[in-house]
mmCIF file of C-alpha atoms and ligand atoms in Angstrom:
data_model
loop_
_atom_site.group_PDB
_atom_site.id
_atom_site.type_symbol
_atom_site.label_atom_id
_atom_site.label_comp_id
_atom_site.label_asym_id
_atom_site.label_seq_id
_atom_site.Cartn_x
_atom_site.Cartn_y
_atom_site.Cartn_z
ATOM 1 C CA MET E 1 -43.805 -35.350 52.060
ATOM 2 C CA TYR E 2 -46.989 -33.266 52.974
ATOM 3 C CA HIS E 3 -50.371 -33.433 53.018
ATOM 4 C CA TYR E 4 -52.273 -29.960 52.415
ATOM 5 C CA ILE E 5 -55.683 -29.215 52.123
ATOM 6 C CA GLU E 6 -57.310 -29.374 48.539
ATOM 7 C CA TYR E 7 -56.935 -25.361 47.533
ATOM 8 C CA GLY E 8 -59.538 -24.121 45.572
ATOM 9 C CA SER E 9 -61.560 -27.164 47.201
ATOM 10 C CA SER E 10 -64.833 -23.953 47.414
ATOM 11 C CA GLU E 11 -64.891 -23.346 44.031
ATOM 12 C CA SER E 12 -67.125 -25.618 41.319
ATOM 13 C CA PRO E 13 -65.300 -28.346 39.422
ATOM 14 C CA HIS E 14 -67.117 -26.141 36.051
ATOM 15 C CA GLU E 15 -65.450 -23.243 37.784
ATOM 16 C CA ASP E 16 -62.417 -24.879 38.464
ATOM 17 C CA GLN E 17 -62.143 -26.668 34.923
ATOM 18 C CA GLU E 18 -62.528 -23.558 32.833
ATOM 19 C CA LYS E 19 -59.421 -22.149 35.440
ATOM 20 C CA TYR E 20 -57.783 -24.799 34.475
ATOM 21 C CA GLU E 21 -58.170 -24.422 30.453
ATOM 22 C CA ARG E 22 -57.010 -20.829 30.560
ATOM 23 C CA PHE E 23 -53.772 -21.934 32.780
ATOM 24 C CA MET E 24 -52.571 -24.656 30.417
ATOM 25 C CA GLU E 25 -52.969 -22.265 27.642
ATOM 26 C CA ARG E 26 -50.716 -19.619 29.552
ATOM 27 C CA ILE E 27 -48.271 -22.761 30.245
ATOM 28 C CA GLU E 28 -48.489 -23.861 26.399
ATOM 29 C CA ALA E 29 -47.421 -20.365 25.255
ATOM 30 C CA GLY E 30 -44.402 -20.097 27.533
ATOM 31 C CA GLU E 31 -46.192 -17.302 30.040
ATOM 32 C CA LYS E 32 -44.842 -16.889 34.013
ATOM 33 C CA ILE E 33 -47.043 -17.953 36.225
ATOM 34 C CA GLU E 34 -46.922 -15.267 39.316
ATOM 35 C CA ALA E 35 -47.379 -15.899 43.286
ATOM 36 C CA ASP E 36 -50.556 -14.435 43.346
ATOM 37 C CA ASP E 37 -52.000 -16.661 40.060
ATOM 38 C CA TRP E 38 -54.774 -18.971 39.659
ATOM 39 C CA MET E 39 -53.010 -22.465 39.605
ATOM 40 C CA PRO E 40 -54.400 -25.834 39.801
ATOM 41 C CA ASP E 41 -53.451 -27.429 43.269
ATOM 42 C CA ASP E 42 -50.530 -30.583 41.786
ATOM 43 C CA TYR E 43 -48.785 -27.848 40.504
ATOM 44 C CA ARG E 44 -48.986 -25.859 44.090
ATOM 45 C CA GLN E 45 -47.423 -29.034 45.795
ATOM 46 C CA SER E 46 -44.794 -29.981 43.548
ATOM 47 C CA LEU E 47 -43.470 -26.407 43.177
ATOM 48 C CA ILE E 48 -43.309 -25.956 47.037
ATOM 49 C CA LYS E 49 -41.855 -29.612 46.986
ATOM 50 C CA LEU E 50 -39.277 -28.908 43.928
ATOM 51 C CA ILE E 51 -38.306 -26.004 45.754
ATOM 52 C CA SER E 52 -38.088 -26.400 49.526
ATOM 53 C CA MET E 53 -36.038 -29.368 49.081
ATOM 54 C CA HIS E 54 -34.003 -26.801 46.987
ATOM 55 C CA GLY E 55 -33.751 -24.025 49.674
ATOM 56 C CA ILE E 56 -33.098 -26.817 52.331
ATOM 57 C CA SER E 57 -30.615 -28.350 50.488
ATOM 58 C CA GLU E 58 -28.482 -25.553 49.406
ATOM 59 C CA ILE E 59 -28.398 -24.817 53.135
ATOM 60 C CA MET E 60 -27.995 -28.000 53.996
ATOM 61 C CA GLY E 61 -25.307 -27.925 51.506
ATOM 62 C CA ALA E 62 -22.917 -25.261 52.809
ATOM 63 C CA LEU E 63 -22.382 -27.622 56.412
ATOM 64 C CA PRO E 64 -20.212 -30.060 54.670
ATOM 65 C CA GLU E 65 -17.848 -26.857 53.127
ATOM 66 C CA LYS E 66 -18.271 -24.856 56.100
ATOM 67 C CA GLU E 67 -16.223 -27.872 57.864
ATOM 68 C CA TRP E 68 -13.378 -26.542 55.482
ATOM 69 C CA VAL E 69 -13.574 -22.953 56.312
ATOM 70 C CA PRO E 70 -10.687 -23.262 59.315
ATOM 71 C CA LYS E 71 -9.045 -25.872 57.693
ATOM 72 C CA ALA E 72 -8.194 -24.114 54.277
ATOM 73 C CA PRO E 73 -4.516 -24.630 53.068
ATOM 74 C CA THR E 74 -4.259 -20.241 52.613
ATOM 75 C CA LEU E 75 -5.587 -17.988 52.943
ATOM 76 C CA LYS E 76 -6.818 -17.479 49.135
ATOM 77 C CA ARG E 77 -8.557 -20.950 49.427
ATOM 78 C CA LYS E 78 -9.970 -19.858 52.789
ATOM 79 C CA LEU E 79 -11.570 -16.477 51.382
ATOM 80 C CA GLY E 80 -13.164 -18.165 48.578
ATOM 81 C CA ILE E 81 -15.157 -21.252 50.369
ATOM 82 C CA MET E 82 -16.275 -18.757 53.107
ATOM 83 C CA ALA E 83 -17.541 -16.812 50.127
ATOM 84 C CA LYS E 84 -18.952 -19.518 48.397
ATOM 85 C CA VAL E 85 -20.641 -20.681 52.012
ATOM 86 C CA GLN E 86 -22.048 -17.452 52.187
ATOM 87 C CA ASP E 87 -23.659 -17.759 48.723
ATOM 88 C CA GLU E 88 -24.979 -21.255 49.352
ATOM 89 C CA MET E 89 -26.782 -19.609 52.604
ATOM 90 C CA GLY E 90 -28.002 -16.689 50.419
ATOM 91 C CA HIS E 91 -29.716 -19.057 47.824
ATOM 92 C CA GLY E 92 -31.289 -21.060 50.437
ATOM 93 C CA GLN E 93 -33.016 -17.445 52.116
ATOM 94 C CA LEU E 94 -34.105 -16.908 48.545
ATOM 95 C CA LEU E 95 -35.791 -20.332 47.277
ATOM 96 C CA LEU E 96 -37.467 -20.804 50.955
ATOM 97 C CA ARG E 97 -39.233 -17.245 50.134
ATOM 98 C CA VAL E 98 -40.236 -18.232 47.111
ATOM 99 C CA ALA E 99 -41.651 -21.872 48.700
ATOM 100 C CA GLU E 100 -43.278 -19.720 51.762
ATOM 101 C CA ASP E 101 -45.116 -17.625 49.115
ATOM 102 C CA LEU E 102 -46.727 -20.766 47.539
ATOM 103 C CA MET E 103 -47.550 -21.937 51.273
ATOM 104 C CA LYS E 104 -49.804 -19.201 52.035
ATOM 105 C CA PRO E 105 -52.927 -20.435 51.258
ATOM 106 C CA TYR E 106 -51.919 -23.675 53.354
ATOM 107 C CA GLY E 107 -50.792 -21.187 56.514
ATOM 108 C CA LYS E 108 -47.583 -22.723 56.365
ATOM 109 C CA THR E 109 -44.294 -20.406 56.898
ATOM 110 C CA ARG E 110 -40.465 -21.115 56.414
ATOM 111 C CA LYS E 111 -40.607 -21.755 60.198
ATOM 112 C CA ASP E 112 -42.986 -24.840 59.348
ATOM 113 C CA LEU E 113 -40.287 -25.521 56.868
ATOM 114 C CA ILE E 114 -37.544 -26.105 58.872
ATOM 115 C CA GLU E 115 -39.413 -28.120 61.580
ATOM 116 C CA ASN E 116 -40.051 -30.252 59.182
ATOM 117 C CA LEU E 117 -36.594 -30.518 58.211
ATOM 118 C CA LEU E 118 -35.274 -31.293 62.069
ATOM 119 C CA LYS E 119 -38.817 -33.488 62.200
ATOM 120 C CA GLY E 120 -37.544 -35.690 59.445
ATOM 121 C CA ASP E 121 -40.495 -34.300 57.424
ATOM 122 C CA LEU E 122 -37.990 -32.100 54.851
ATOM 123 C CA LYS E 123 -35.561 -34.207 52.993
ATOM 124 C CA PHE E 124 -32.379 -32.954 52.005
ATOM 125 C CA HIS E 125 -30.245 -33.487 48.811
ATOM 126 C CA ASN E 126 -27.943 -37.117 48.902
ATOM 127 C CA VAL E 127 -24.771 -35.354 48.446
ATOM 128 C CA PHE E 128 -25.313 -33.727 51.561
ATOM 129 C CA HIS E 129 -25.286 -36.510 53.949
ATOM 130 C CA MET E 130 -22.205 -36.843 53.281
ATOM 131 C CA PRO E 131 -18.802 -36.490 54.649
ATOM 132 C CA THR E 132 -15.799 -34.140 53.700
ATOM 133 C CA ARG E 133 -12.877 -35.925 54.937
ATOM 134 C CA THR E 134 -9.667 -34.192 53.065
ATOM 135 C CA TRP E 135 -9.691 -30.774 51.303
ATOM 136 C CA ALA E 136 -9.978 -32.717 47.832
ATOM 137 C CA ASP E 137 -13.195 -33.510 49.162
ATOM 138 C CA ALA E 138 -14.088 -29.770 49.844
ATOM 139 C CA GLY E 139 -12.546 -28.933 45.947
ATOM 140 C CA MET E 140 -15.454 -31.839 44.412
ATOM 141 C CA VAL E 141 -18.541 -30.744 46.166
ATOM 142 C CA GLY E 142 -17.300 -27.429 44.420
ATOM 143 C CA TRP E 143 -16.240 -29.198 41.224
ATOM 144 C CA LEU E 144 -18.413 -31.575 40.478
ATOM 145 C CA VAL E 145 -21.468 -31.590 43.003
ATOM 146 C CA ASP E 146 -22.079 -27.253 42.306
ATOM 147 C CA GLY E 147 -21.371 -29.240 38.354
ATOM 148 C CA ALA E 148 -24.302 -31.671 38.771
ATOM 149 C CA ALA E 149 -26.059 -28.618 40.383
ATOM 150 C CA ILE E 150 -25.726 -26.406 37.469
ATOM 151 C CA ILE E 151 -26.822 -28.641 35.316
ATOM 152 C CA SER E 152 -29.958 -29.257 37.440
ATOM 153 C CA GLN E 153 -30.528 -26.072 37.274
ATOM 154 C CA THR E 154 -30.256 -25.032 34.026
ATOM 155 C CA ASN E 155 -33.083 -27.812 32.994
ATOM 156 C CA MET E 156 -34.922 -25.082 34.998
ATOM 157 C CA LEU E 157 -33.774 -22.154 34.104
ATOM 158 C CA ASP E 158 -37.225 -21.133 32.570
ATOM 159 C CA ALA E 159 -39.428 -22.719 34.870
ATOM 160 C CA SER E 160 -43.302 -21.824 33.936
ATOM 161 C CA TYR E 161 -43.018 -20.251 37.757
ATOM 162 C CA GLY E 162 -42.123 -16.843 37.680
ATOM 163 C CA PRO E 163 -40.479 -16.458 41.072
ATOM 164 C CA TYR E 164 -38.578 -19.651 40.977
ATOM 165 C CA GLN E 165 -37.360 -18.626 37.284
ATOM 166 C CA ARG E 166 -36.095 -15.310 38.544
ATOM 167 C CA ALA E 167 -34.153 -16.789 41.561
ATOM 168 C CA LEU E 168 -32.866 -19.771 40.234
ATOM 169 C CA GLN E 169 -31.541 -16.997 37.182
ATOM 170 C CA ARG E 170 -29.601 -15.755 40.112
ATOM 171 C CA ILE E 171 -28.360 -18.698 41.605
ATOM 172 C CA CYS E 172 -27.252 -20.335 38.652
ATOM 173 C CA GLN E 173 -24.554 -17.416 38.021
ATOM 174 C CA GLU E 174 -22.899 -17.501 41.620
ATOM 175 C CA GLU E 175 -23.504 -21.481 40.763
ATOM 176 C CA VAL E 176 -20.680 -21.461 38.077
ATOM 177 C CA PHE E 177 -18.077 -19.366 39.844
ATOM 178 C CA HIS E 178 -19.000 -21.820 42.678
ATOM 179 C CA ALA E 179 -17.967 -24.436 40.363
ATOM 180 C CA GLN E 180 -14.661 -22.240 39.086
ATOM 181 C CA HIS E 181 -13.975 -22.037 42.263
ATOM 182 C CA GLY E 182 -13.675 -26.134 43.088
ATOM 183 C CA GLU E 183 -11.942 -26.616 39.183
ATOM 184 C CA ALA E 184 -9.257 -24.187 40.399
ATOM 185 C CA ILE E 185 -8.623 -26.532 43.798
ATOM 186 C CA ILE E 186 -8.786 -30.109 41.552
ATOM 187 C CA MET E 187 -6.012 -28.142 39.690
ATOM 188 C CA ALA E 188 -3.628 -27.651 41.887
ATOM 189 C CA LEU E 189 -3.736 -31.051 43.682
ATOM 190 C CA ALA E 190 -3.784 -32.711 40.119
ATOM 191 C CA GLU E 191 -1.077 -30.637 38.958
ATOM 192 C CA GLY E 192 0.717 -31.270 42.577
ATOM 193 C CA THR E 193 2.559 -34.102 44.424
ATOM 194 C CA GLU E 194 1.880 -37.805 44.587
ATOM 195 C CA HIS E 195 0.442 -37.681 47.857
ATOM 196 C CA GLN E 196 -2.237 -34.985 46.483
ATOM 197 C CA ARG E 197 -2.979 -36.758 43.928
ATOM 198 C CA ASP E 198 -3.429 -39.646 46.022
ATOM 199 C CA ILE E 199 -6.450 -38.434 47.966
ATOM 200 C CA LEU E 200 -7.435 -36.558 45.010
ATOM 201 C CA GLN E 201 -8.234 -39.467 43.509
ATOM 202 C CA GLU E 202 -9.631 -41.198 46.768
ATOM 203 C CA SER E 203 -12.094 -38.368 47.037
ATOM 204 C CA LEU E 204 -13.861 -38.982 43.157
ATOM 205 C CA ASN E 205 -13.739 -42.930 44.152
ATOM 206 C CA ARG E 206 -16.003 -42.404 47.990
ATOM 207 C CA TRP E 207 -18.008 -39.582 45.657
ATOM 208 C CA TRP E 208 -18.414 -41.478 42.218
ATOM 209 C CA PRO E 209 -21.949 -43.308 43.898
ATOM 210 C CA SER E 210 -23.313 -39.868 44.941
ATOM 211 C CA LEU E 211 -22.641 -38.181 41.913
ATOM 212 C CA LEU E 212 -24.585 -40.775 39.980
ATOM 213 C CA MET E 213 -27.403 -40.913 43.057
ATOM 214 C CA PHE E 214 -27.578 -36.841 42.487
ATOM 215 C CA PHE E 215 -30.420 -36.751 39.742
ATOM 216 C CA GLY E 216 -32.605 -39.982 41.152
ATOM 217 C CA PRO E 217 -33.471 -42.866 39.984
ATOM 218 C CA SER E 218 -34.221 -43.129 35.781
ATOM 219 C CA THR E 219 -37.621 -43.026 35.113
ATOM 220 C CA ALA E 220 -37.569 -47.137 34.463
ATOM 221 C CA ASP E 221 -36.595 -48.054 37.750
ATOM 222 C CA THR E 222 -38.276 -45.502 39.919
ATOM 223 C CA THR E 223 -42.313 -45.195 41.139
ATOM 224 C CA GLY E 224 -41.778 -41.356 41.025
ATOM 225 C CA THR E 225 -41.777 -41.631 37.378
ATOM 226 C CA SER E 226 -45.700 -39.180 37.587
ATOM 227 C CA LYS E 227 -43.690 -36.605 39.669
ATOM 228 C CA GLN E 228 -40.850 -36.262 36.951
ATOM 229 C CA ASP E 229 -43.880 -36.249 34.218
ATOM 230 C CA ILE E 230 -46.386 -33.383 36.062
ATOM 231 C CA MET E 231 -43.395 -30.781 35.988
ATOM 232 C CA ILE E 232 -42.649 -31.882 32.765
ATOM 233 C CA LYS E 233 -46.274 -31.119 31.736
ATOM 234 C CA TYR E 234 -46.157 -28.121 33.465
ATOM 235 C CA LYS E 235 -43.267 -26.638 31.908
ATOM 236 C CA ILE E 236 -41.760 -26.717 35.208
ATOM 237 C CA ARG E 237 -38.594 -28.561 34.151
ATOM 238 C CA LYS E 238 -37.571 -29.830 30.988
ATOM 239 C CA SER E 239 -35.929 -33.358 30.730
ATOM 240 C CA ASN E 240 -35.920 -36.564 32.791
ATOM 241 C CA ASN E 241 -33.573 -38.081 35.971
ATOM 242 C CA GLU E 242 -32.035 -39.858 33.343
ATOM 243 C CA GLU E 243 -31.051 -37.262 31.116
ATOM 244 C CA LEU E 244 -29.443 -35.532 33.184
ATOM 245 C CA ARG E 245 -27.006 -37.704 34.117
ATOM 246 C CA GLN E 246 -25.960 -38.729 30.650
ATOM 247 C CA ALA E 247 -24.954 -34.667 30.209
ATOM 248 C CA PHE E 248 -23.677 -34.508 33.518
ATOM 249 C CA LEU E 249 -21.396 -37.440 32.098
ATOM 250 C CA ASP E 250 -21.220 -35.769 28.824
ATOM 251 C CA LYS E 251 -19.727 -33.190 30.164
ATOM 252 C CA TYR E 252 -17.531 -34.115 33.187
ATOM 253 C CA LEU E 253 -15.836 -37.540 32.470
ATOM 254 C CA PRO E 254 -14.041 -36.542 29.852
ATOM 255 C CA ARG E 255 -12.555 -33.786 32.182
ATOM 256 C CA VAL E 256 -12.251 -35.983 34.697
ATOM 257 C CA PHE E 257 -10.116 -38.632 32.397
ATOM 258 C CA SER E 258 -8.231 -35.991 30.827
ATOM 259 C CA LEU E 259 -6.735 -34.972 34.288
ATOM 260 C CA GLY E 260 -5.270 -38.454 34.751
ATOM 261 C CA LEU E 261 -8.027 -39.908 37.546
ATOM 262 C CA THR E 262 -10.378 -42.557 37.249
ATOM 263 C CA VAL E 263 -13.819 -43.383 38.213
ATOM 264 C CA PRO E 264 -14.474 -46.531 40.586
ATOM 265 C CA ASP E 265 -16.017 -48.335 37.482
ATOM 266 C CA GLU E 266 -14.591 -50.643 35.049
ATOM 267 C CA THR E 267 -17.753 -51.297 32.784
ATOM 268 C CA VAL E 268 -18.390 -47.160 32.445
ATOM 269 C CA HIS E 269 -17.516 -46.321 28.617
ATOM 270 C CA TYR E 270 -19.435 -44.612 26.031
ATOM 271 C CA ASP E 271 -21.856 -46.581 23.221
ATOM 272 C CA GLU E 272 -21.410 -44.537 20.143
ATOM 273 C CA GLU E 273 -25.038 -46.507 18.517
ATOM 274 C CA LYS E 274 -27.268 -45.605 21.381
ATOM 275 C CA GLY E 275 -25.260 -42.253 21.761
ATOM 276 C CA GLN E 276 -25.194 -42.477 25.638
ATOM 277 C CA TRP E 277 -22.660 -43.667 28.549
ATOM 278 C CA VAL E 278 -23.426 -46.627 29.929
ATOM 279 C CA TYR E 279 -22.357 -46.756 34.016
ATOM 280 C CA GLN E 280 -22.586 -49.174 36.591
ATOM 281 C CA GLN E 281 -26.342 -48.252 39.033
ATOM 282 C CA PRO E 282 -25.460 -47.499 42.284
ATOM 283 C CA ASP E 283 -27.073 -48.583 44.739
ATOM 284 C CA TRP E 284 -31.107 -47.233 45.154
ATOM 285 C CA ASN E 285 -31.442 -48.683 48.182
ATOM 286 C CA GLU E 286 -28.512 -47.044 50.111
ATOM 287 C CA PHE E 287 -30.076 -44.157 48.166
ATOM 288 C CA LYS E 288 -33.419 -44.134 50.354
ATOM 289 C CA GLN E 289 -31.568 -44.821 53.349
ATOM 290 C CA ILE E 290 -29.294 -41.507 52.908
ATOM 291 C CA ILE E 291 -32.314 -39.185 52.257
ATOM 292 C CA LYS E 292 -34.043 -40.720 54.993
ATOM 293 C CA ASN E 293 -31.728 -39.292 57.363
ATOM 294 C CA ASN E 294 -29.805 -42.615 57.727
ATOM 295 C CA GLY E 295 -26.590 -41.190 55.771
ATOM 296 C CA PRO E 296 -23.232 -41.219 57.328
ATOM 297 C CA ARG E 297 -23.252 -37.565 58.361
ATOM 298 C CA SER E 298 -26.929 -37.073 58.307
ATOM 299 C CA LYS E 299 -27.451 -36.718 61.997
ATOM 300 C CA GLU E 300 -24.619 -34.685 63.089
ATOM 301 C CA ARG E 301 -26.095 -31.718 60.013
ATOM 302 C CA LEU E 302 -29.225 -32.246 61.483
ATOM 303 C CA ARG E 303 -27.977 -31.283 64.809
ATOM 304 C CA LEU E 304 -25.874 -29.116 63.872
ATOM 305 C CA ARG E 305 -29.187 -27.336 61.992
ATOM 306 C CA GLU E 306 -31.162 -27.207 65.344
ATOM 307 C CA ILE E 307 -28.666 -26.152 67.483
ATOM 308 C CA ALA E 308 -28.276 -23.350 64.872
ATOM 309 C CA TYR E 309 -32.208 -22.478 64.869
ATOM 310 C CA LYS E 310 -32.301 -22.386 68.016
ATOM 311 C CA ASN E 311 -29.034 -20.249 69.351
ATOM 312 C CA ASN E 312 -30.523 -18.174 66.492
ATOM 313 C CA CYS E 313 -33.767 -17.795 67.959
ATOM 314 C CA TRP E 314 -33.244 -14.566 69.813
ATOM 315 C CA VAL E 315 -32.383 -13.037 66.209
ATOM 316 C CA ARG E 316 -35.756 -13.850 64.852
ATOM 317 C CA GLU E 317 -38.169 -12.644 67.212
ATOM 318 C CA ALA E 318 -36.490 -9.423 67.565
ATOM 319 C CA LEU E 319 -36.654 -8.306 64.470
ATOM 320 C CA SER E 320 -40.208 -9.709 64.418
ATOM 321 C CA LYS E 321 -40.972 -7.627 67.098
ATOM 322 C CA GLU E 322 -39.407 -4.743 65.178
ATOM 323 C CA ALA E 323 -42.061 -5.482 62.296
ATOM 324 C CA VAL E 324 -44.935 -5.390 64.829
ATOM 325 C CA GLY E 325 -44.021 -2.173 66.370
ATOM 326 C CA SER E 326 -42.870 -0.579 63.567
HETATM 327 FE FE1 FE2 H 1 -25.928 -22.798 45.613
HETATM 328 FE FE1 FE2 H 2 -23.167 -23.655 44.436
#
């Protein structure tokens, strides 16, 4: 959680009010807000929190799949998963640059973000705290985790903040390839031997609660309601967590069932009257523990990130000297 100084506090409340009204007119008119434009503090802080968490999750999200680069079953799969890992790091870099521009008034940089991650102050996405035990897990991450990411990011493809919206346009195009790469792995396993089908089902059983948690608690179960509301008011996102989860279930449950797979929840069914999927809530206390870095692989992944950060320090130093010298 960040506690930044108030931005724009040197201006009178009256001037701020006029600027705020003009800002809201622009938001309502569907205009894009750019990095140097005036923006209210809660808009800036919501964006910093959202984009830094998104960017860091892209980078931490490369780690579970990176484990499978040396173990991929064929050269074609190895090339596919390597390209995906590389893309995810690129997404992270793109997003952290967007976050860095927003943090300028607070005198913060990307270095602060990485240090906040290593200190445990900046959270990364719940799914990337989980182990990838089998090759089916590598497929599952591409198919359903990237699939869920596409639903969540498509919800922000018209976000009011221009730099984020443009970054998302590019990221989403690549995410579609990631989901297809994952789907290809899943299809091969689903059409394979009994053992391959078994590891696929076992993987889905393990990932199911994490996938439900992916979109966060619904409005009814959370104190985070105001955060969702602020983002909807400022047209950063359109739908709330539960609407996104329903969109995910709508898209993927029929595909899961058509492959002859099941989900580990006998209560799952579509309620025609309500027009939504009914499912058993995952354990939200466990979710809180996972994102507090108490998940099964949290510490190990943070340690890996720290080692990479320290090992690559000389590159950052060399580049900053070059920049100073030029
Ligand atoms: Fe990504
Ligand atoms: Fe991806």
